[in-house]
XYZ file of C-alpha atoms in Angstrom:
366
model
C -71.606 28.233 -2.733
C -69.528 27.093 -5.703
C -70.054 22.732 -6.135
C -67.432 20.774 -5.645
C -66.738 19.013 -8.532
C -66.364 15.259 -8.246
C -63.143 13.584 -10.216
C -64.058 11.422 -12.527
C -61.479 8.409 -12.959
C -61.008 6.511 -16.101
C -62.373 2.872 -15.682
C -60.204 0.257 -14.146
C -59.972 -1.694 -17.662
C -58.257 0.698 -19.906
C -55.001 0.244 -17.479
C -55.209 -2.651 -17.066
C -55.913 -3.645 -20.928
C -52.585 -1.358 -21.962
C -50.560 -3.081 -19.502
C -51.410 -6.356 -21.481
C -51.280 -5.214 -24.912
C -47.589 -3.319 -23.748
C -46.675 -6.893 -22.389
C -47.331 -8.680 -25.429
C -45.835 -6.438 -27.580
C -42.813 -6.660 -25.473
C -43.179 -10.426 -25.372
C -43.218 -10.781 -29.308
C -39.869 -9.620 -30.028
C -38.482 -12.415 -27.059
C -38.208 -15.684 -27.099
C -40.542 -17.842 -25.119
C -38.981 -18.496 -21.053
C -37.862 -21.564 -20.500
C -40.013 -23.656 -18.242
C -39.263 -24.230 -14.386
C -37.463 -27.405 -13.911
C -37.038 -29.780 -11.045
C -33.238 -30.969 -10.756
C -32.493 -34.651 -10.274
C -28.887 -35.117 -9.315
C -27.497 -38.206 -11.161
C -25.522 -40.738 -8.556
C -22.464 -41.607 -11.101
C -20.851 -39.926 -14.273
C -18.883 -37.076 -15.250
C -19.087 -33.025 -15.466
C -17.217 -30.834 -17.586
C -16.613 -27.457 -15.947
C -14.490 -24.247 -16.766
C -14.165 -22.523 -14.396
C -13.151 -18.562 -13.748
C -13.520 -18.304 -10.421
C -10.288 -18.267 -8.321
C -8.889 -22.375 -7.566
C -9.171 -21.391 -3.808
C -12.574 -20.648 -4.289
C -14.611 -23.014 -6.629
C -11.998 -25.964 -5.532
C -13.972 -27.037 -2.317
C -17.517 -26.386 -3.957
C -16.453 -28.794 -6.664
C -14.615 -31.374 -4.777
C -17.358 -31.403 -1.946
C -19.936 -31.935 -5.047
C -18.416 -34.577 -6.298
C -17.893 -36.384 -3.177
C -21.046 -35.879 -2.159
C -22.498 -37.150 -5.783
C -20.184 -39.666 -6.657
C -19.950 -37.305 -10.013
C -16.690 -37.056 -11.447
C -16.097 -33.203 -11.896
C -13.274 -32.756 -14.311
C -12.362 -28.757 -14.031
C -10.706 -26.598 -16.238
C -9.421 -23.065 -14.546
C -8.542 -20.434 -15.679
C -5.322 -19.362 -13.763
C -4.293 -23.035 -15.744
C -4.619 -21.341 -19.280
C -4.277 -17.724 -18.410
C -5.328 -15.335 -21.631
C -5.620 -19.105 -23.360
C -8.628 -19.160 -21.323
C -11.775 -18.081 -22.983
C -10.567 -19.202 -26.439
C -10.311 -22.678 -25.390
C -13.936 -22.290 -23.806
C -15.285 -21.050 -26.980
C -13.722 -24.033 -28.724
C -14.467 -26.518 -27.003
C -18.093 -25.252 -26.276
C -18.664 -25.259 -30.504
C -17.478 -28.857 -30.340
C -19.735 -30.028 -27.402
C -17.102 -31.179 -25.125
C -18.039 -28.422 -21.930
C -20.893 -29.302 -19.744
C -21.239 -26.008 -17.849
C -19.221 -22.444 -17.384
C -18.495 -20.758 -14.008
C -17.748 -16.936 -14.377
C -16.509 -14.674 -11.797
C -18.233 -11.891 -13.745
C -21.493 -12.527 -16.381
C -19.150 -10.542 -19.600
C -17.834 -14.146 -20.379
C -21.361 -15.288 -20.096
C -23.538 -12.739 -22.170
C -20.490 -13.629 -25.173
C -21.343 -16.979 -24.962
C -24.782 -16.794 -24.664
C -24.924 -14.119 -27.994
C -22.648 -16.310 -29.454
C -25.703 -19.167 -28.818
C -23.321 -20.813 -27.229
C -24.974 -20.497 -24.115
C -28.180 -22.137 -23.871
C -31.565 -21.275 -21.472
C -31.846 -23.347 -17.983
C -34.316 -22.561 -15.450
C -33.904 -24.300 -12.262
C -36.464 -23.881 -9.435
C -33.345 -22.791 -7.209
C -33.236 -19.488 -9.299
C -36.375 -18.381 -8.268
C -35.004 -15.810 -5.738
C -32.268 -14.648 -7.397
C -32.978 -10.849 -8.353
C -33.602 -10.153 -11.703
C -30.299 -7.947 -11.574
C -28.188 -10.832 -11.332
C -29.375 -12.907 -14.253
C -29.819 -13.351 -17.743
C -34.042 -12.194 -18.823
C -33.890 -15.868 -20.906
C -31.983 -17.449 -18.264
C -28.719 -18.684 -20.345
C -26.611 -17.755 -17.878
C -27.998 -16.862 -13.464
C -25.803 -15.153 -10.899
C -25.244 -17.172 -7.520
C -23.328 -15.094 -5.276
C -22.201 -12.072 -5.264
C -18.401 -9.852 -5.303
C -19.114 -6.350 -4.188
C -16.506 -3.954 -5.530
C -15.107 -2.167 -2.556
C -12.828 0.300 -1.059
C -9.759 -1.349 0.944
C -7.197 1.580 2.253
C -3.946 0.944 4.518
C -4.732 1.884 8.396
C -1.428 2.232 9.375
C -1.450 4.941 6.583
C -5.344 6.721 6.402
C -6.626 7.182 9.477
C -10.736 5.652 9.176
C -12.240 9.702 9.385
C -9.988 10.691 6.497
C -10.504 7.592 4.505
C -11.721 8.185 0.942
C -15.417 7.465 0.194
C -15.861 7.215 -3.297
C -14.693 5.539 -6.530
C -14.436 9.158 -7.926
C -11.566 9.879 -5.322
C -9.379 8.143 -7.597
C -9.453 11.120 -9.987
C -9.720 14.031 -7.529
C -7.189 15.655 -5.019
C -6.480 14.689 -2.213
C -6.704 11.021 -3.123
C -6.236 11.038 -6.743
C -2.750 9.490 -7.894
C -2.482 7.970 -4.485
C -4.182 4.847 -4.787
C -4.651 1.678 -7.357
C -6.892 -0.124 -9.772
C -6.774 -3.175 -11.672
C -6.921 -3.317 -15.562
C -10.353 -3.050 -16.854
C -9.639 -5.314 -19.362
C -11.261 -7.998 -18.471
C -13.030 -9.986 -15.324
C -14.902 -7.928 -12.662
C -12.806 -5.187 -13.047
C -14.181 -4.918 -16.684
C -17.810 -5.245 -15.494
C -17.264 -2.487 -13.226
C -15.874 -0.127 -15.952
C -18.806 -1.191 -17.916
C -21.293 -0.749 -15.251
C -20.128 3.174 -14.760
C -19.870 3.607 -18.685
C -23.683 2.847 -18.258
C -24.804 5.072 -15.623
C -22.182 8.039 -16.284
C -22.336 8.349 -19.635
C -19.336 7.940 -22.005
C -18.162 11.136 -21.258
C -17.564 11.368 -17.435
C -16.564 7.466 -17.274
C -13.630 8.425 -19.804
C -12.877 11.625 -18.310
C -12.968 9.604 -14.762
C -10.603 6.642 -16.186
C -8.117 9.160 -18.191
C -7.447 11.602 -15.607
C -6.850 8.122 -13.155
C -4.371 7.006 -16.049
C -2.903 10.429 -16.343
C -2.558 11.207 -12.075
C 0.112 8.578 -11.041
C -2.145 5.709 -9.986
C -1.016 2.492 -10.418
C -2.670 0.158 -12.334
C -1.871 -3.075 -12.054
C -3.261 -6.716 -13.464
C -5.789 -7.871 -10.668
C -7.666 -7.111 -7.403
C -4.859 -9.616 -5.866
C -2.136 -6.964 -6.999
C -4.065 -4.195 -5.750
C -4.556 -5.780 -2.439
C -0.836 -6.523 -2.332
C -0.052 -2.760 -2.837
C -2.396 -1.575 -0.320
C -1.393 -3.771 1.968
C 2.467 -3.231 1.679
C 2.081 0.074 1.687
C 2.954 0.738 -1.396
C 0.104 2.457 -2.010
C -2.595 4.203 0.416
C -5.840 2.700 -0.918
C -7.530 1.034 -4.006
C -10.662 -0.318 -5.680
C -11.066 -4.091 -5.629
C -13.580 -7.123 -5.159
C -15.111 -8.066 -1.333
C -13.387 -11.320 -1.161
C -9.903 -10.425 -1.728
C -10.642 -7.182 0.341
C -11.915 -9.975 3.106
C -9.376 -12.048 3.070
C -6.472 -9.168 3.302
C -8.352 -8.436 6.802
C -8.912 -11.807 8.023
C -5.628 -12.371 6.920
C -4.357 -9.883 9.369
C -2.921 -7.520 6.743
C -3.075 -3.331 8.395
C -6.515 -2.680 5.918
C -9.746 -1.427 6.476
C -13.153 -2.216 4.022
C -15.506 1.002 3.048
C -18.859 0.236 1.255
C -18.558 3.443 -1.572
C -20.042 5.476 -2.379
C -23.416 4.796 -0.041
C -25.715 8.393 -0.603
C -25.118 8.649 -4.415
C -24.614 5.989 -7.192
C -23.895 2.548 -4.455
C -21.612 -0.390 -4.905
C -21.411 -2.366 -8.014
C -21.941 -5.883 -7.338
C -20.483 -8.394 -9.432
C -22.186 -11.681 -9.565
C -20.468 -15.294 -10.200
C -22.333 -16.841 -12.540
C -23.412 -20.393 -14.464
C -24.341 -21.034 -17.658
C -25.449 -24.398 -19.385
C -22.984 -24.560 -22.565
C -24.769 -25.798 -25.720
C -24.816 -29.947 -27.005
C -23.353 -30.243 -22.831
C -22.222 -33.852 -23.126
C -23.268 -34.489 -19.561
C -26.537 -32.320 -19.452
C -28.199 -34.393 -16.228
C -24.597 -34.339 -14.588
C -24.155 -30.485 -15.760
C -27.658 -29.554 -14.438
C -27.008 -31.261 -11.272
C -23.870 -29.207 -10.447
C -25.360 -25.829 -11.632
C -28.327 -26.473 -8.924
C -26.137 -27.049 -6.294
C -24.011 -23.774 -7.036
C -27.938 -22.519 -5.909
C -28.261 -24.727 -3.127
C -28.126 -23.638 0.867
C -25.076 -25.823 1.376
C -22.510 -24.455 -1.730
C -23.783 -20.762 -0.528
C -22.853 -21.625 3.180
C -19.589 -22.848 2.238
C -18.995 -19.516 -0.194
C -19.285 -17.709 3.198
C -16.698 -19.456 4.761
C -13.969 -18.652 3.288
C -11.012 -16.413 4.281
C -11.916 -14.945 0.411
C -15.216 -14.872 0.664
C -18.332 -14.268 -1.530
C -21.893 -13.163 -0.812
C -24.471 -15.851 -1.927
C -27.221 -14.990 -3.391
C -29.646 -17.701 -1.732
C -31.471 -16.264 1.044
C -31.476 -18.054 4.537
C -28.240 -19.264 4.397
C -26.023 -18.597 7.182
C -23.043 -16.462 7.111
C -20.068 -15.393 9.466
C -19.814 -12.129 11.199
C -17.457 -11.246 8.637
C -19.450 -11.887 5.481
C -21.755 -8.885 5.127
C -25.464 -9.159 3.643
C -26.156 -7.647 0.312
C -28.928 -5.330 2.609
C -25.962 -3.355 4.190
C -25.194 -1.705 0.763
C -26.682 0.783 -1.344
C -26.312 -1.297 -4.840
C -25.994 -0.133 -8.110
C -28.547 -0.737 -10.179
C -27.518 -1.837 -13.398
C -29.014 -3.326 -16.764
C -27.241 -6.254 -18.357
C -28.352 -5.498 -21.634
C -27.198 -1.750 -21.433
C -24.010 -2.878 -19.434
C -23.177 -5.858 -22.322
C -23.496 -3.103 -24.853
C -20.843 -0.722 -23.079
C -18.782 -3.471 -23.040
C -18.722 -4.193 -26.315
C -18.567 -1.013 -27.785
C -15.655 0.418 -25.605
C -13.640 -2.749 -25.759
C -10.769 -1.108 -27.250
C -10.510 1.797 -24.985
C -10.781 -0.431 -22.054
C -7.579 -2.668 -23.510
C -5.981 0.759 -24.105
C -6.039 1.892 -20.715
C -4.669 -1.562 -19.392
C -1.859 -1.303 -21.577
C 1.225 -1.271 -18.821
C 3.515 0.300 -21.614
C 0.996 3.200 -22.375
C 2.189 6.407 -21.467
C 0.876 8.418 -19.120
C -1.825 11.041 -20.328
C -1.812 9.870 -24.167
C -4.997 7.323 -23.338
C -7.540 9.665 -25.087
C -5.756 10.732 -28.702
C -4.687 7.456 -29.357
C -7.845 5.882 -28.481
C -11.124 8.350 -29.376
């Protein structure tokens, strides 16, 4: 009889002694983590906020902070300043006069924070946040979340026809039928970054020419591509949960589809906060950006006609509010995504342009 021959298995060291000489290799080109902090909410004095989000949206959080505080919260938003916006952030962030940044995508974020601009915070809050939805050195964490979403017209589609995927925007039957917001910047711009990731440079351009070049409608915002679906003006479109939410709770003839749910998922887009640099109200500024993680602001995120997803867990939600659990996510890497961003700016201004003519996106742009 032939002998069986017994495996032999490498000792349980050597694994485990790679694994830490891989970790501190990794470790030595980072900077150190910033250490868990405790947050002690101040009873008086003033915060300094700008603030991306939608008014309708971060209004109540701040006003219900402050009340609650006796903080003064002095926002800045930016449907006040419009393109004027981020400039004056930057600005004023140099000259110490913003305490803290709320972003209704982490682009504006990651520029401030490579601009140092930006500075690490760890709250204890943040410790179940997923590592997807926050900065590795924690200059800027993600809160709650803004799915991008199918919304089509269902006095239009009917539900078994409905398109499934982002990709229908560029294929027949759908393609030329539907609408997208500029990619230019806000979520919209993450989520042309985020495919530009995983697709590759070449089938995210092919996807976003042929959708320039087949009739569909791009317009500035997921508002304007809600008010196009929902008018009728157009049979479906790509746009963020909460306005999607509020179009149905609103009443308007729509209907939500998670995309895209057996292949590459839903991007999520995460609001986010980050601790600006020399913050002239750092215990005041701390204090709000732990209670943007608290149970309380991530109940009332949920309440809203327009609302978001938080990203604390326990926190009770409406029937209309979804979980994050219900999707198939995208997995994405900031430091990948940041990168696409970046380095396809220009196309992704390009193909916002609303005087660019249809179909000449990739010889004036490549």
């Amino acid at each position: 009889m032939p002998i069986a021959k017994r495996a032999v298995r490498p000792p349980r060291w050597i694994p485990l002694a790679l694994v830490v000489l891989l970790a501190s290799a990794c470790a030595g080109d980072r900077p150190p983590l910033p250490s868990e902090e405790s947050i002690v909410i101040p009873a008086e004095g003033t915060v300094i906020v700008y603030v991306e989000a939608a008014r309708r949206t971060a209004g109540p959080i701040l006003s219900t902070f402050s009340q609650q505080t006796g903080i003064e919260v002095q926002p800045v938003y930016r449907d006040a300043l419009g393109d004027g916006f981020l400039p004056a952030l930057r600005r004023e962030a140099e000259a110490g006069r913003v305490d803290l940044f709320w972003g209704e995508s982490p682009l504006p974020a990651m520029e401030l924070a490579a601009e140092g601009l930006a500075v690490p915070f760890r709250p204890v809050a943040a410790r179940p946040v997923p590592w997807q939805y926050r900065d590795d050195q924690f200059r800027w964490i993600g809160f709650a979340a803004n799915p991008r979403v199918i919304l089509y017209n269902t006095d239009l589609v009917e539900r078994k026809d409905a398109p499934q995927s982002i990709w229908d925007m560029a294929r027949a039957p759908w393609g030329g039928r539907g609408a997208l917001p500029s990619i230019d910047r806000g979520p919209a711009a993450y989520h042309a970054a985020a495919l530009f990731t995983i697709w590759g440079e070449e089938r995210a351009r092919a996807f976003y020419d042929e959708t320039r070049a087949n009739g569909t409608r791009i317009v500035e915002d997921d508002a304007a591509v809600r008010r196009l679906i929902s008018s009728g003006q157009t049979l479906w479109g790509v746009l963020g949960m909460d306005e999607s939410i509020c179009a149905n709770r609103e009443g308007e003839p729509v209907h939500i589809f998670f995309p895209d749910r057996f292949n590459l998922g839903a991007v999520v887009v995460p609001h986010v906060a980050a601790l600006m640099r020399g913050a002239p109200h750092p215990a005041q500024a701390k204090g709000l950006f732990g209670y943007l993680l608290s149970k309380e602001a991530g109940w009332q995120m949920g309440q809203y006609d327009c609302a978001l997803i938080t990203l604390v867990p326990e926190v009770p939600r409406p029937n209309w509010v979804p979980t994050l659990s219900v999707f198939n996510v995208t997995q994405v890497d900031n430091a990948a995504l940041f990168e696409a961003y970046r380095s396809h700016a220009d196309y992704f201004r390009a193909w916002s342009d609303p005087d660019r003519a249809p179909g000449t996106l990739g010889s004036m742009v490549r």
